[in-house]
PDB file of C-alpha atoms and ligand atoms in Angstrom:
ATOM      1  CA  MET A 174     -73.515  16.657  15.012  1.00 64.00           C
ATOM      2  CA  ALA A 175     -74.052  13.349  16.887  1.00 88.00           C
ATOM      3  CA  ILE A 176     -71.305  11.776  19.611  1.00 96.00           C
ATOM      4  CA  ILE A 177     -69.874   9.152  19.479  1.00 97.00           C
ATOM      5  CA  ILE A 178     -67.614   7.344  21.575  1.00 98.00           C
ATOM      6  CA  THR A 179     -64.040   6.444  21.428  1.00 98.00           C
ATOM      7  CA  ASP A 180     -61.833   3.141  21.691  1.00 97.00           C
ATOM      8  CA  GLU A 181     -60.830   4.533  25.139  1.00 98.00           C
ATOM      9  CA  CYS A 182     -64.008   3.864  26.613  1.00 98.00           C
ATOM     10  CA  ILE A 183     -63.360   2.306  30.109  1.00 98.00           C
ATOM     11  CA  ASN A 184     -67.046   0.414  30.069  1.00 98.00           C
ATOM     12  CA  CYS A 185     -67.862   2.330  33.387  1.00 98.00           C
ATOM     13  CA  GLY A 186     -71.552   2.616  32.501  1.00 98.00           C
ATOM     14  CA  ALA A 187     -71.634   6.623  33.759  1.00 98.00           C
ATOM     15  CA  CYS A 188     -72.805   7.904  30.546  1.00 98.00           C
ATOM     16  CA  GLU A 189     -75.768   5.541  29.926  1.00 98.00           C
ATOM     17  CA  PRO A 190     -78.383   6.760  32.699  1.00 98.00           C
ATOM     18  CA  GLU A 191     -77.525  10.688  31.548  1.00 98.00           C
ATOM     19  CA  CYS A 192     -78.754  10.367  28.051  1.00 98.00           C
ATOM     20  CA  PRO A 193     -82.259  11.534  27.264  1.00 98.00           C
ATOM     21  CA  ASN A 194     -82.785   9.968  24.303  1.00 98.00           C
ATOM     22  CA  THR A 195     -81.189   6.576  25.656  1.00 98.00           C
ATOM     23  CA  ALA A 196     -79.339   6.443  22.525  1.00 98.00           C
ATOM     24  CA  ILE A 197     -76.095   5.257  24.508  1.00 98.00           C
ATOM     25  CA  TYR A 198     -76.101   1.028  25.041  1.00 98.00           C
ATOM     26  CA  GLU A 199     -73.447  -1.233  26.479  1.00 98.00           C
ATOM     27  CA  GLY A 200     -71.339  -3.130  24.430  1.00 98.00           C
ATOM     28  CA  GLY A 201     -72.842  -6.207  22.833  1.00 98.00           C
ATOM     29  CA  ILE A 202     -76.276  -5.081  23.892  1.00 98.00           C
ATOM     30  CA  GLU A 203     -79.017  -4.629  20.845  1.00 98.00           C
ATOM     31  CA  TRP A 204     -80.735  -1.297  20.635  1.00 98.00           C
ATOM     32  CA  THR A 205     -84.176   0.117  20.019  1.00 98.00           C
ATOM     33  CA  TRP A 206     -85.369   2.887  18.461  1.00 98.00           C
ATOM     34  CA  GLY A 207     -88.897   3.228  20.689  1.00 98.00           C
ATOM     35  CA  GLY A 208     -86.240   2.824  24.343  1.00 98.00           C
ATOM     36  CA  GLY A 209     -86.823   6.103  25.787  1.00 98.00           C
ATOM     37  CA  THR A 210     -88.333   7.393  23.323  1.00 98.00           C
ATOM     38  CA  LYS A 211     -92.333   7.384  21.460  1.00 98.00           C
ATOM     39  CA  LEU A 212     -91.407   6.001  18.527  1.00 97.00           C
ATOM     40  CA  THR A 213     -93.333   3.052  17.610  1.00 97.00           C
ATOM     41  CA  GLU A 214     -91.826   2.592  13.889  1.00 96.00           C
ATOM     42  CA  VAL A 215     -89.831   4.590  11.909  1.00 96.00           C
ATOM     43  CA  ASP A 216     -90.209   4.167   7.901  1.00 95.00           C
ATOM     44  CA  PHE A 217     -87.175   4.796   6.035  1.00 92.00           C
ATOM     45  CA  GLY A 218     -89.127   5.814   2.894  1.00 94.00           C
ATOM     46  CA  ASP A 219     -87.554   2.974   1.075  1.00 96.00           C
ATOM     47  CA  GLY A 220     -90.079   0.388   1.816  1.00 96.00           C
ATOM     48  CA  THR A 221     -88.395  -0.486   5.044  1.00 95.00           C
ATOM     49  CA  ILE A 222     -90.379   0.206   8.180  1.00 96.00           C
ATOM     50  CA  VAL A 223     -88.550  -0.714  11.713  1.00 97.00           C
ATOM     51  CA  SER A 224     -90.756  -1.606  14.940  1.00 98.00           C
ATOM     52  CA  GLY A 225     -89.477   0.893  17.711  1.00 98.00           C
ATOM     53  CA  SER A 226     -89.733  -3.111  19.653  1.00 98.00           C
ATOM     54  CA  ASP A 227     -87.360  -4.522  17.206  1.00 97.00           C
ATOM     55  CA  ALA A 228     -84.069  -5.579  18.630  1.00 98.00           C
ATOM     56  CA  MET A 229     -81.251  -4.098  16.492  1.00 98.00           C
ATOM     57  CA  ASP A 230     -77.818  -5.396  16.163  1.00 98.00           C
ATOM     58  CA  PRO A 231     -75.296  -3.593  18.787  1.00 98.00           C
ATOM     59  CA  ILE A 232     -72.913  -0.882  17.489  1.00 97.00           C
ATOM     60  CA  SER A 233     -69.947  -2.090  19.275  1.00 98.00           C
ATOM     61  CA  ASN A 234     -69.585  -5.348  20.958  1.00 98.00           C
ATOM     62  CA  GLU A 235     -66.318  -3.909  22.995  1.00 98.00           C
ATOM     63  CA  PHE A 236     -67.386  -0.821  24.404  1.00 98.00           C
ATOM     64  CA  TYR A 237     -70.638   1.637  25.331  1.00 98.00           C
ATOM     65  CA  TYR A 238     -71.716   3.063  21.938  1.00 98.00           C
ATOM     66  CA  ILE A 239     -74.244   6.017  20.824  1.00 98.00           C
ATOM     67  CA  VAL A 240     -76.586   5.470  18.491  1.00 97.00           C
ATOM     68  CA  SER A 241     -76.173   8.498  16.300  1.00 96.00           C
ATOM     69  CA  ASP A 242     -79.551   8.688  14.765  1.00 96.00           C
ATOM     70  CA  LYS A 243     -80.930   9.069  18.364  1.00 97.00           C
ATOM     71  CA  CYS A 244     -78.416  11.424  19.456  1.00 97.00           C
ATOM     72  CA  THR A 245     -79.352  15.291  19.522  1.00 97.00           C
ATOM     73  CA  GLU A 246     -75.930  16.011  21.460  1.00 97.00           C
ATOM     74  CA  CYS A 247     -78.467  16.802  24.876  1.00 97.00           C
ATOM     75  CA  GLU A 248     -80.212  19.808  22.698  1.00 96.00           C
ATOM     76  CA  GLY A 249     -83.371  21.114  24.234  1.00 92.00           C
ATOM     77  CA  PHE A 250     -82.686  18.994  27.182  1.00 96.00           C
ATOM     78  CA  HIS A 251     -79.166  20.126  28.433  1.00 96.00           C
ATOM     79  CA  GLU A 252     -76.434  23.117  27.921  1.00 95.00           C
ATOM     80  CA  GLU A 253     -74.184  20.466  26.736  1.00 96.00           C
ATOM     81  CA  PRO A 254     -73.929  16.307  26.085  1.00 97.00           C
ATOM     82  CA  GLN A 255     -74.275  14.789  29.022  1.00 98.00           C
ATOM     83  CA  CYS A 256     -72.189  11.556  28.122  1.00 98.00           C
ATOM     84  CA  ALA A 257     -69.227  14.279  27.664  1.00 98.00           C
ATOM     85  CA  ALA A 258     -69.651  16.017  31.099  1.00 98.00           C
ATOM     86  CA  VAL A 259     -69.747  12.504  33.182  1.00 98.00           C
ATOM     87  CA  CYS A 260     -67.545  10.269  31.240  1.00 98.00           C
ATOM     88  CA  PRO A 261     -64.245  10.143  33.381  1.00 98.00           C
ATOM     89  CA  VAL A 262     -61.654   9.659  30.641  1.00 98.00           C
ATOM     90  CA  ASP A 263     -63.370  12.123  27.821  1.00 98.00           C
ATOM     91  CA  CYS A 264     -63.745   9.581  25.720  1.00 98.00           C
ATOM     92  CA  CYS A 265     -67.304  11.262  24.481  1.00 98.00           C
ATOM     93  CA  VAL A 266     -66.514  13.416  21.537  1.00 97.00           C
ATOM     94  CA  PRO A 267     -68.055  15.003  18.534  1.00 94.00           C
ATOM     95  CA  ASP A 268     -68.368  12.429  15.484  1.00 94.00           C
ATOM     96  CA  PRO A 269     -67.090  14.481  11.941  1.00 93.00           C
ATOM     97  CA  ASP A 270     -69.071  11.402  10.473  1.00 93.00           C
ATOM     98  CA  ASN A 271     -72.251  12.988  11.698  1.00 92.00           C
ATOM     99  CA  VAL A 272     -72.498  17.004  11.557  1.00 93.00           C
ATOM    100  CA  GLU A 273     -75.698  18.590  12.278  1.00 95.00           C
ATOM    101  CA  ASP A 274     -76.529  22.223  13.163  1.00 95.00           C
ATOM    102  CA  THR A 275     -78.686  23.197  15.865  1.00 96.00           C
ATOM    103  CA  GLU A 276     -81.995  22.998  14.078  1.00 97.00           C
ATOM    104  CA  THR A 277     -81.361  19.684  12.739  1.00 96.00           C
ATOM    105  CA  LEU A 278     -80.693  18.220  16.547  1.00 97.00           C
ATOM    106  CA  LEU A 279     -83.994  19.845  17.589  1.00 97.00           C
ATOM    107  CA  ALA A 280     -85.992  18.635  15.045  1.00 97.00           C
ATOM    108  CA  LYS A 281     -84.342  15.282  15.660  1.00 96.00           C
ATOM    109  CA  LYS A 282     -85.521  15.185  19.725  1.00 97.00           C
ATOM    110  CA  ALA A 283     -89.216  16.585  18.292  1.00 97.00           C
ATOM    111  CA  TRP A 284     -89.208  13.180  16.294  1.00 97.00           C
ATOM    112  CA  LEU A 285     -87.848  11.455  18.596  1.00 97.00           C
ATOM    113  CA  HIS A 286     -90.269  12.562  21.411  1.00 97.00           C
ATOM    114  CA  ALA A 287     -93.216  13.481  19.143  1.00 92.00           C
ATOM    115  CA  GLU A 288     -93.655  16.811  20.018  1.00 83.00           C
TER     116      GLU A 288
HETATM  117 FE1  SF4 B 214     -67.355   4.836  28.061  1.00 79.28          FE
HETATM  118 FE2  SF4 B 214     -66.709   7.088  29.248  1.00 79.28          FE
HETATM  119 FE3  SF4 B 214     -69.351   6.299  28.985  1.00 79.28          FE
HETATM  120 FE4  SF4 B 214     -68.026   5.226  31.426  1.00 79.28          FE
HETATM  121  S1  SF4 B 214     -68.870   7.402  30.679  1.00 79.28           S
HETATM  122  S2  SF4 B 214     -69.119   4.113  29.519  1.00 79.28           S
HETATM  123  S3  SF4 B 214     -65.592   5.143  29.503  1.00 79.28           S
HETATM  124  S4  SF4 B 214     -68.226   6.348  27.328  1.00 79.28           S
END
């Protein structure tokens, strides 16, 4: 499953540089599919195509947030999610609304990085 940052976040910023997929952004800051990945565009299959450089609305304006579609729980990179490993208040936790098995997470990593 993807990791989610709870409202216990103290906005220290320690997690952001640790994410191998650039899935973590500061609250209020726009995110992109292409940031930290090799995605030049994303085709949602319903006629919607988003450029990798398009600025997407922040998911949180108050706390650091994780784009679940870019989170692979660090599968293929590290033994454990690095955000959770560095967070001083342990507020990077598994997201029950985004449950994915290891195979799915590795496929997501390959898609993100054009492997
Ligand atoms: Fe928030 Fe934890 Fe990230 Fe610091 S490391 S910004 S407390 S989620």
